[in-house]
Short mmCIF file of C-alpha atoms in Angstrom, two decimals:
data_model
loop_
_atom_site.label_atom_id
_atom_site.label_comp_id
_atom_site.label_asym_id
_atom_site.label_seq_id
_atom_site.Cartn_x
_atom_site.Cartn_y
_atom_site.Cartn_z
CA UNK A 288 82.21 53.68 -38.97
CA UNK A 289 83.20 54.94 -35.54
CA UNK A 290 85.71 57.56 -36.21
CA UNK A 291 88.20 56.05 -34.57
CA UNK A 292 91.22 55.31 -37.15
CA UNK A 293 93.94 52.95 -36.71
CA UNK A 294 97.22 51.59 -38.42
CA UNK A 295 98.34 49.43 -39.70
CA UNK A 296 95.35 46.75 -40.36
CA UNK A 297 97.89 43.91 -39.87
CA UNK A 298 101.47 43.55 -39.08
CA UNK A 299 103.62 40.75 -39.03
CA UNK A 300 107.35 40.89 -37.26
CA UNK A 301 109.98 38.79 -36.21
CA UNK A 302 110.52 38.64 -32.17
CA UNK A 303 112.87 41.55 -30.83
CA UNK A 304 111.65 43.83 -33.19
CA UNK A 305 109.83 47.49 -32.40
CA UNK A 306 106.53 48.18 -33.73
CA UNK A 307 104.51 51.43 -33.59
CA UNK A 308 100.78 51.47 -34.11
CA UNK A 309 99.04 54.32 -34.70
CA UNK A 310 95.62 55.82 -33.57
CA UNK A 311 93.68 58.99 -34.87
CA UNK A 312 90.61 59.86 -32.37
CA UNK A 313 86.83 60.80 -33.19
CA UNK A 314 86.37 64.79 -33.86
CA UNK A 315 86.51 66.56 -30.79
CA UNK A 316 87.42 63.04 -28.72
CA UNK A 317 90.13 63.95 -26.19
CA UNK A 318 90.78 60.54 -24.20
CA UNK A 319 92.28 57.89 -25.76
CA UNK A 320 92.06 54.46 -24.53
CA UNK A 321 94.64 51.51 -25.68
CA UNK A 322 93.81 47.34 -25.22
CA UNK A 323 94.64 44.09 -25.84
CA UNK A 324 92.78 41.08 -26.80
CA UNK A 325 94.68 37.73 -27.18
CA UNK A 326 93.18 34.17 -27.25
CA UNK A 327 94.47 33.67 -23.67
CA UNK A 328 93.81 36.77 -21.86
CA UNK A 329 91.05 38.15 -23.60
CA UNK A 330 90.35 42.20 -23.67
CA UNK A 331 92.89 44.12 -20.97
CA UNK A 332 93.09 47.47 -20.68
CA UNK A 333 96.52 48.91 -21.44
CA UNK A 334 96.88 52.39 -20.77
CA UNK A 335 94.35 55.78 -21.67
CA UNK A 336 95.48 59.53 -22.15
CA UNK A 337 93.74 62.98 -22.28
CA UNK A 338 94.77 65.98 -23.65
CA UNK A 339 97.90 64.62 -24.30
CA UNK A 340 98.50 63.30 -20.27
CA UNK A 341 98.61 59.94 -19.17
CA UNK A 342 95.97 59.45 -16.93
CA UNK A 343 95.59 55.61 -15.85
CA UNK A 344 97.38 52.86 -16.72
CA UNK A 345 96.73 49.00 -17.23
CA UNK A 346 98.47 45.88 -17.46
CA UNK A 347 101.20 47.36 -19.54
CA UNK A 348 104.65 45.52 -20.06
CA UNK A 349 107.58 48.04 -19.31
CA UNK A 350 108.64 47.11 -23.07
CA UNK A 351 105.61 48.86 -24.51
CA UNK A 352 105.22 53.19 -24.23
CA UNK A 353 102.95 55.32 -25.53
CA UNK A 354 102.24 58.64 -25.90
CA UNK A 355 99.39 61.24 -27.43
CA UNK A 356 100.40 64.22 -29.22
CA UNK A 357 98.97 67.86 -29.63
CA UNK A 358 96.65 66.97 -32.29
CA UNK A 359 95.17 64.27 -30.41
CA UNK A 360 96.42 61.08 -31.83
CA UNK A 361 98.29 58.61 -30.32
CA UNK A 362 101.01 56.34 -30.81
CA UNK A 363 101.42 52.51 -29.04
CA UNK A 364 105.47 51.64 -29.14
CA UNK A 365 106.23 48.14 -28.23
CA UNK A 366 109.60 46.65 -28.06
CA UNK A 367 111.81 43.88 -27.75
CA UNK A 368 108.67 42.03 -28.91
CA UNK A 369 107.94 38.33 -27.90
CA UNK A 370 105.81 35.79 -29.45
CA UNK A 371 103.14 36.22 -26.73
CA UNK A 372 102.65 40.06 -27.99
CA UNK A 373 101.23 38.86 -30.79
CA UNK A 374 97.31 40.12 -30.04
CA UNK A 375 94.75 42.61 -31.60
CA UNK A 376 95.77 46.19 -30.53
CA UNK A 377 92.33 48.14 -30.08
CA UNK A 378 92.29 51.77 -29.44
CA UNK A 379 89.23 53.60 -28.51
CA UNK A 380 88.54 57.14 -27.74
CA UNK A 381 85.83 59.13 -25.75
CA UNK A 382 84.74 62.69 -25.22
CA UNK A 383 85.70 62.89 -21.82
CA UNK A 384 88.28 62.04 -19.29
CA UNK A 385 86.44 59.89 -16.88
CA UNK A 386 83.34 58.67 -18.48
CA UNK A 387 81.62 58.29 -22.08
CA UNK A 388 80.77 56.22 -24.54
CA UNK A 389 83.56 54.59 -26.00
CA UNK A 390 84.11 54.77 -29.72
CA UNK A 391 86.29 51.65 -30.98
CA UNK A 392 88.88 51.37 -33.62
CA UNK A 393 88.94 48.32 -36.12
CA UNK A 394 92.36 47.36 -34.64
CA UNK A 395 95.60 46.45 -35.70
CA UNK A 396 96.22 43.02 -35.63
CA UNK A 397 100.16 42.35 -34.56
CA UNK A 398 102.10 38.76 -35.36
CA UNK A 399 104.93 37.88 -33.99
CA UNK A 400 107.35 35.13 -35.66
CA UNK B 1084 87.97 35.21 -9.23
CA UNK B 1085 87.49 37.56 -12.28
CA UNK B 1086 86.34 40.88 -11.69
CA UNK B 1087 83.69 40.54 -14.07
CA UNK B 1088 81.89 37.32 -14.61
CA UNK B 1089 79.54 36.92 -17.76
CA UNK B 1090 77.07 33.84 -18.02
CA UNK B 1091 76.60 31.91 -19.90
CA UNK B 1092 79.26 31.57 -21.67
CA UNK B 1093 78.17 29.99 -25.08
CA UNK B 1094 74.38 30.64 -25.66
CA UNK B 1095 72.59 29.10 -28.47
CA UNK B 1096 69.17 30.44 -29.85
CA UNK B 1097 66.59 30.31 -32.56
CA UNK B 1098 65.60 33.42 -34.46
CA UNK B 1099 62.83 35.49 -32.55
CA UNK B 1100 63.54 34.38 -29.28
CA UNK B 1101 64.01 36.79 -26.45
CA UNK B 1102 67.83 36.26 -25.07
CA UNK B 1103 69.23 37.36 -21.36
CA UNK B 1104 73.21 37.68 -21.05
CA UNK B 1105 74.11 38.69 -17.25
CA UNK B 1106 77.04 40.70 -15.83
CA UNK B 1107 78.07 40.51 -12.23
CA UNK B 1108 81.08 42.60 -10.93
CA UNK B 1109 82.61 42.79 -7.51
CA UNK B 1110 84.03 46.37 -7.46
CA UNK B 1111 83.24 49.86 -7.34
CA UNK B 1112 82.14 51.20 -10.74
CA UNK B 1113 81.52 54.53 -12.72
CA UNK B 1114 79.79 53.11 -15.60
CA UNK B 1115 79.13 50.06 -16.92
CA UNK B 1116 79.36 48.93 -20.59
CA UNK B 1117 77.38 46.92 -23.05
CA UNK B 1118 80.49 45.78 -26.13
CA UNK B 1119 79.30 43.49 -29.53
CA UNK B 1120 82.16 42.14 -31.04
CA UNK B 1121 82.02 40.65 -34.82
CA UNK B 1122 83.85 37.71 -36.15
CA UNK B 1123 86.52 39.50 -37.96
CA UNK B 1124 86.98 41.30 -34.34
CA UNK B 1125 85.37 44.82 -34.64
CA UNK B 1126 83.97 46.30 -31.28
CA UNK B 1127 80.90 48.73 -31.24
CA UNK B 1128 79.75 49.93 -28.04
CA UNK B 1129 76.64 49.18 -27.27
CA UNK B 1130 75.21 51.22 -24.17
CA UNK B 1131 76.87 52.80 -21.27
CA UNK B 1132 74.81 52.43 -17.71
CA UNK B 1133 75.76 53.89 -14.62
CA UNK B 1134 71.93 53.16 -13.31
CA UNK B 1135 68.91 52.34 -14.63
CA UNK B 1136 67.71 51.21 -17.87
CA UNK B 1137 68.18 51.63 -21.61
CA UNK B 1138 67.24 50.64 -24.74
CA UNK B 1139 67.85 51.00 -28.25
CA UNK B 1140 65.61 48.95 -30.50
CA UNK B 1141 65.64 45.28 -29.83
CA UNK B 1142 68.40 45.83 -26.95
CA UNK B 1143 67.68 46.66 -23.67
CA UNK B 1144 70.62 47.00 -21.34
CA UNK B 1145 69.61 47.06 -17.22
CA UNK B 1146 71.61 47.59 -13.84
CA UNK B 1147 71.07 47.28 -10.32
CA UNK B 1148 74.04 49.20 -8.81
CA UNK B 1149 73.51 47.77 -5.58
CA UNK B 1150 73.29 44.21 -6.74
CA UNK B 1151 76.39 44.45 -8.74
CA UNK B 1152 74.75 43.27 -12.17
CA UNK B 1153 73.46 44.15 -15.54
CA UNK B 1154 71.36 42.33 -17.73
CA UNK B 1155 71.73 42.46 -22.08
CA UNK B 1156 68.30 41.54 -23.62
CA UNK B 1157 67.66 40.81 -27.05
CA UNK B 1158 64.15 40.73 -28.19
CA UNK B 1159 63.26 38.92 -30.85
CA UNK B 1160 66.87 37.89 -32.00
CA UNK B 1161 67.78 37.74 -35.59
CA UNK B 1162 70.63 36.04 -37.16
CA UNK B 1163 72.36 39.35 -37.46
CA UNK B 1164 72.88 39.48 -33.82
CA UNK B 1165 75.20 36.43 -34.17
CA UNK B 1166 78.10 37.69 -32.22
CA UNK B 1167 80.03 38.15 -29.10
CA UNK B 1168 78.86 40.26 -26.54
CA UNK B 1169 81.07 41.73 -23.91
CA UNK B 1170 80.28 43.34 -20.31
CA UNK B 1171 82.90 46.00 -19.31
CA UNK B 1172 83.20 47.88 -15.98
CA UNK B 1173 85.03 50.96 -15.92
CA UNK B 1174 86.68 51.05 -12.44
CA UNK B 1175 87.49 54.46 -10.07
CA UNK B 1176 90.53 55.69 -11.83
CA UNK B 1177 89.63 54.96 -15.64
CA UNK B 1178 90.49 50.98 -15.64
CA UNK B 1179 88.31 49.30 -17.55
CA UNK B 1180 87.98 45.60 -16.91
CA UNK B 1181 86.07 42.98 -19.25
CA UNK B 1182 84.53 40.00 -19.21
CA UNK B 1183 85.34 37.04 -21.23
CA UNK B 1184 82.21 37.37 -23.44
CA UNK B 1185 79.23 35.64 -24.48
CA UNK B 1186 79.49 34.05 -27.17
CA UNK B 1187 75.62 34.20 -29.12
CA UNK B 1188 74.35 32.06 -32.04
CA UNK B 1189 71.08 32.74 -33.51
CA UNK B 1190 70.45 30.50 -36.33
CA UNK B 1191 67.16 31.11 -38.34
#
């Protein structure tokens, strides 16, 4: 177990629909990391935060957001959604802002119909 | 060409053999990092390298920084470490880029 809490497991959705996905750190973890892995494009890194501030972002559509809030957790929003969204959503979190070891979340596994 | 290029991609072994996945990467890094991914698509981390060398049991994770590669080594693999292994660079500015994966089979 890694800490690193996500939901839902599994989510299935018709396209043009919004989805939120939800991640709860480690203890004490302050960055938050967010990726994709689809059969086509493998892993990509989608956007991290710390402390609650964006602080690098990935290949991220416009149609997806996300934010962390003052008790660390974070919260992927993606809209309008397409049938190529459909992908594992990983997040991951880390003590610090610019290195550590990265402690992964069982992710949350997104279809879109 | 991929930032991050894994080889082989597909490696095949028989239990107690000692196994070699390599990781070559063509920009400036921070750290460098060692992924296993299960079928059923859980990721642990591994190590995380920014020079050297480091193991943890049967693993053994190197890099030469000025090279631009790592090594994974397995010693005598075991079933159990049936699974995809993933090389991930985390670039200046907190992008961190993957490789495709090698994809390891130990049958017993």
């Amino acid at each position: 177990d890694s800490g690193v809490t996500q939901t839902p497991k599994h989510l299935i959705t018709a396209t043009g629909q919004r989805v939120t996905l939800r991640c709860s750190p480690r203890s004490g973890d302050l960055s938050v990391y967010w990726y994709q892995q689809s059969l086509d494009q493998g892993l990509q890194f989608l956007i991290q935060y710390y402390n609650g501030e964006e602080r690098a972002k990935g290949n991220i559509l416009e149609r997806f957001s996300a934010q962390q809030f003052p008790d660390l957790h974070s919260e992927l929003n993606l809209s309008s959604l397409e049938l190529g969204d459909s992908a594992l959503y990983f997040c991951a979190s880390s003590a610090w802002d610019t290195t550590g070891e990265l402690f992964f979340g069982e992710g949350s596994r997104l279809t879109v119909l | 060409k991929n930032e991050v290029e894994q080889s082989p991609q597909n490696l095949t072994a028989q239990e107690g053999e000692f196994i070699t996945i390599n990781c070559s990467y063509s920009v400036g890094i921070s750290a460098l990092h060692w992924l296993q991914q299960h079928p059923g698509g859980g990721i642990v981390s591994l190590f995380m390298l920014s020079s050297g060398k480091k193991k943890h049991g049967r693993l053994i994770a190197t890099i030469n920084i000025q090279e631009k590669h790592s090594s994974l080594h397995i010693t005598a693999s075991d079933p159990r470490d049936s699974a995809v292994y993933i090389c991930a660079v985390m670039e200046y500015g907190n992008k961190l880029v993957f490789g495709a994966g090698t994809i390891l089979r130990v049958k017993s």
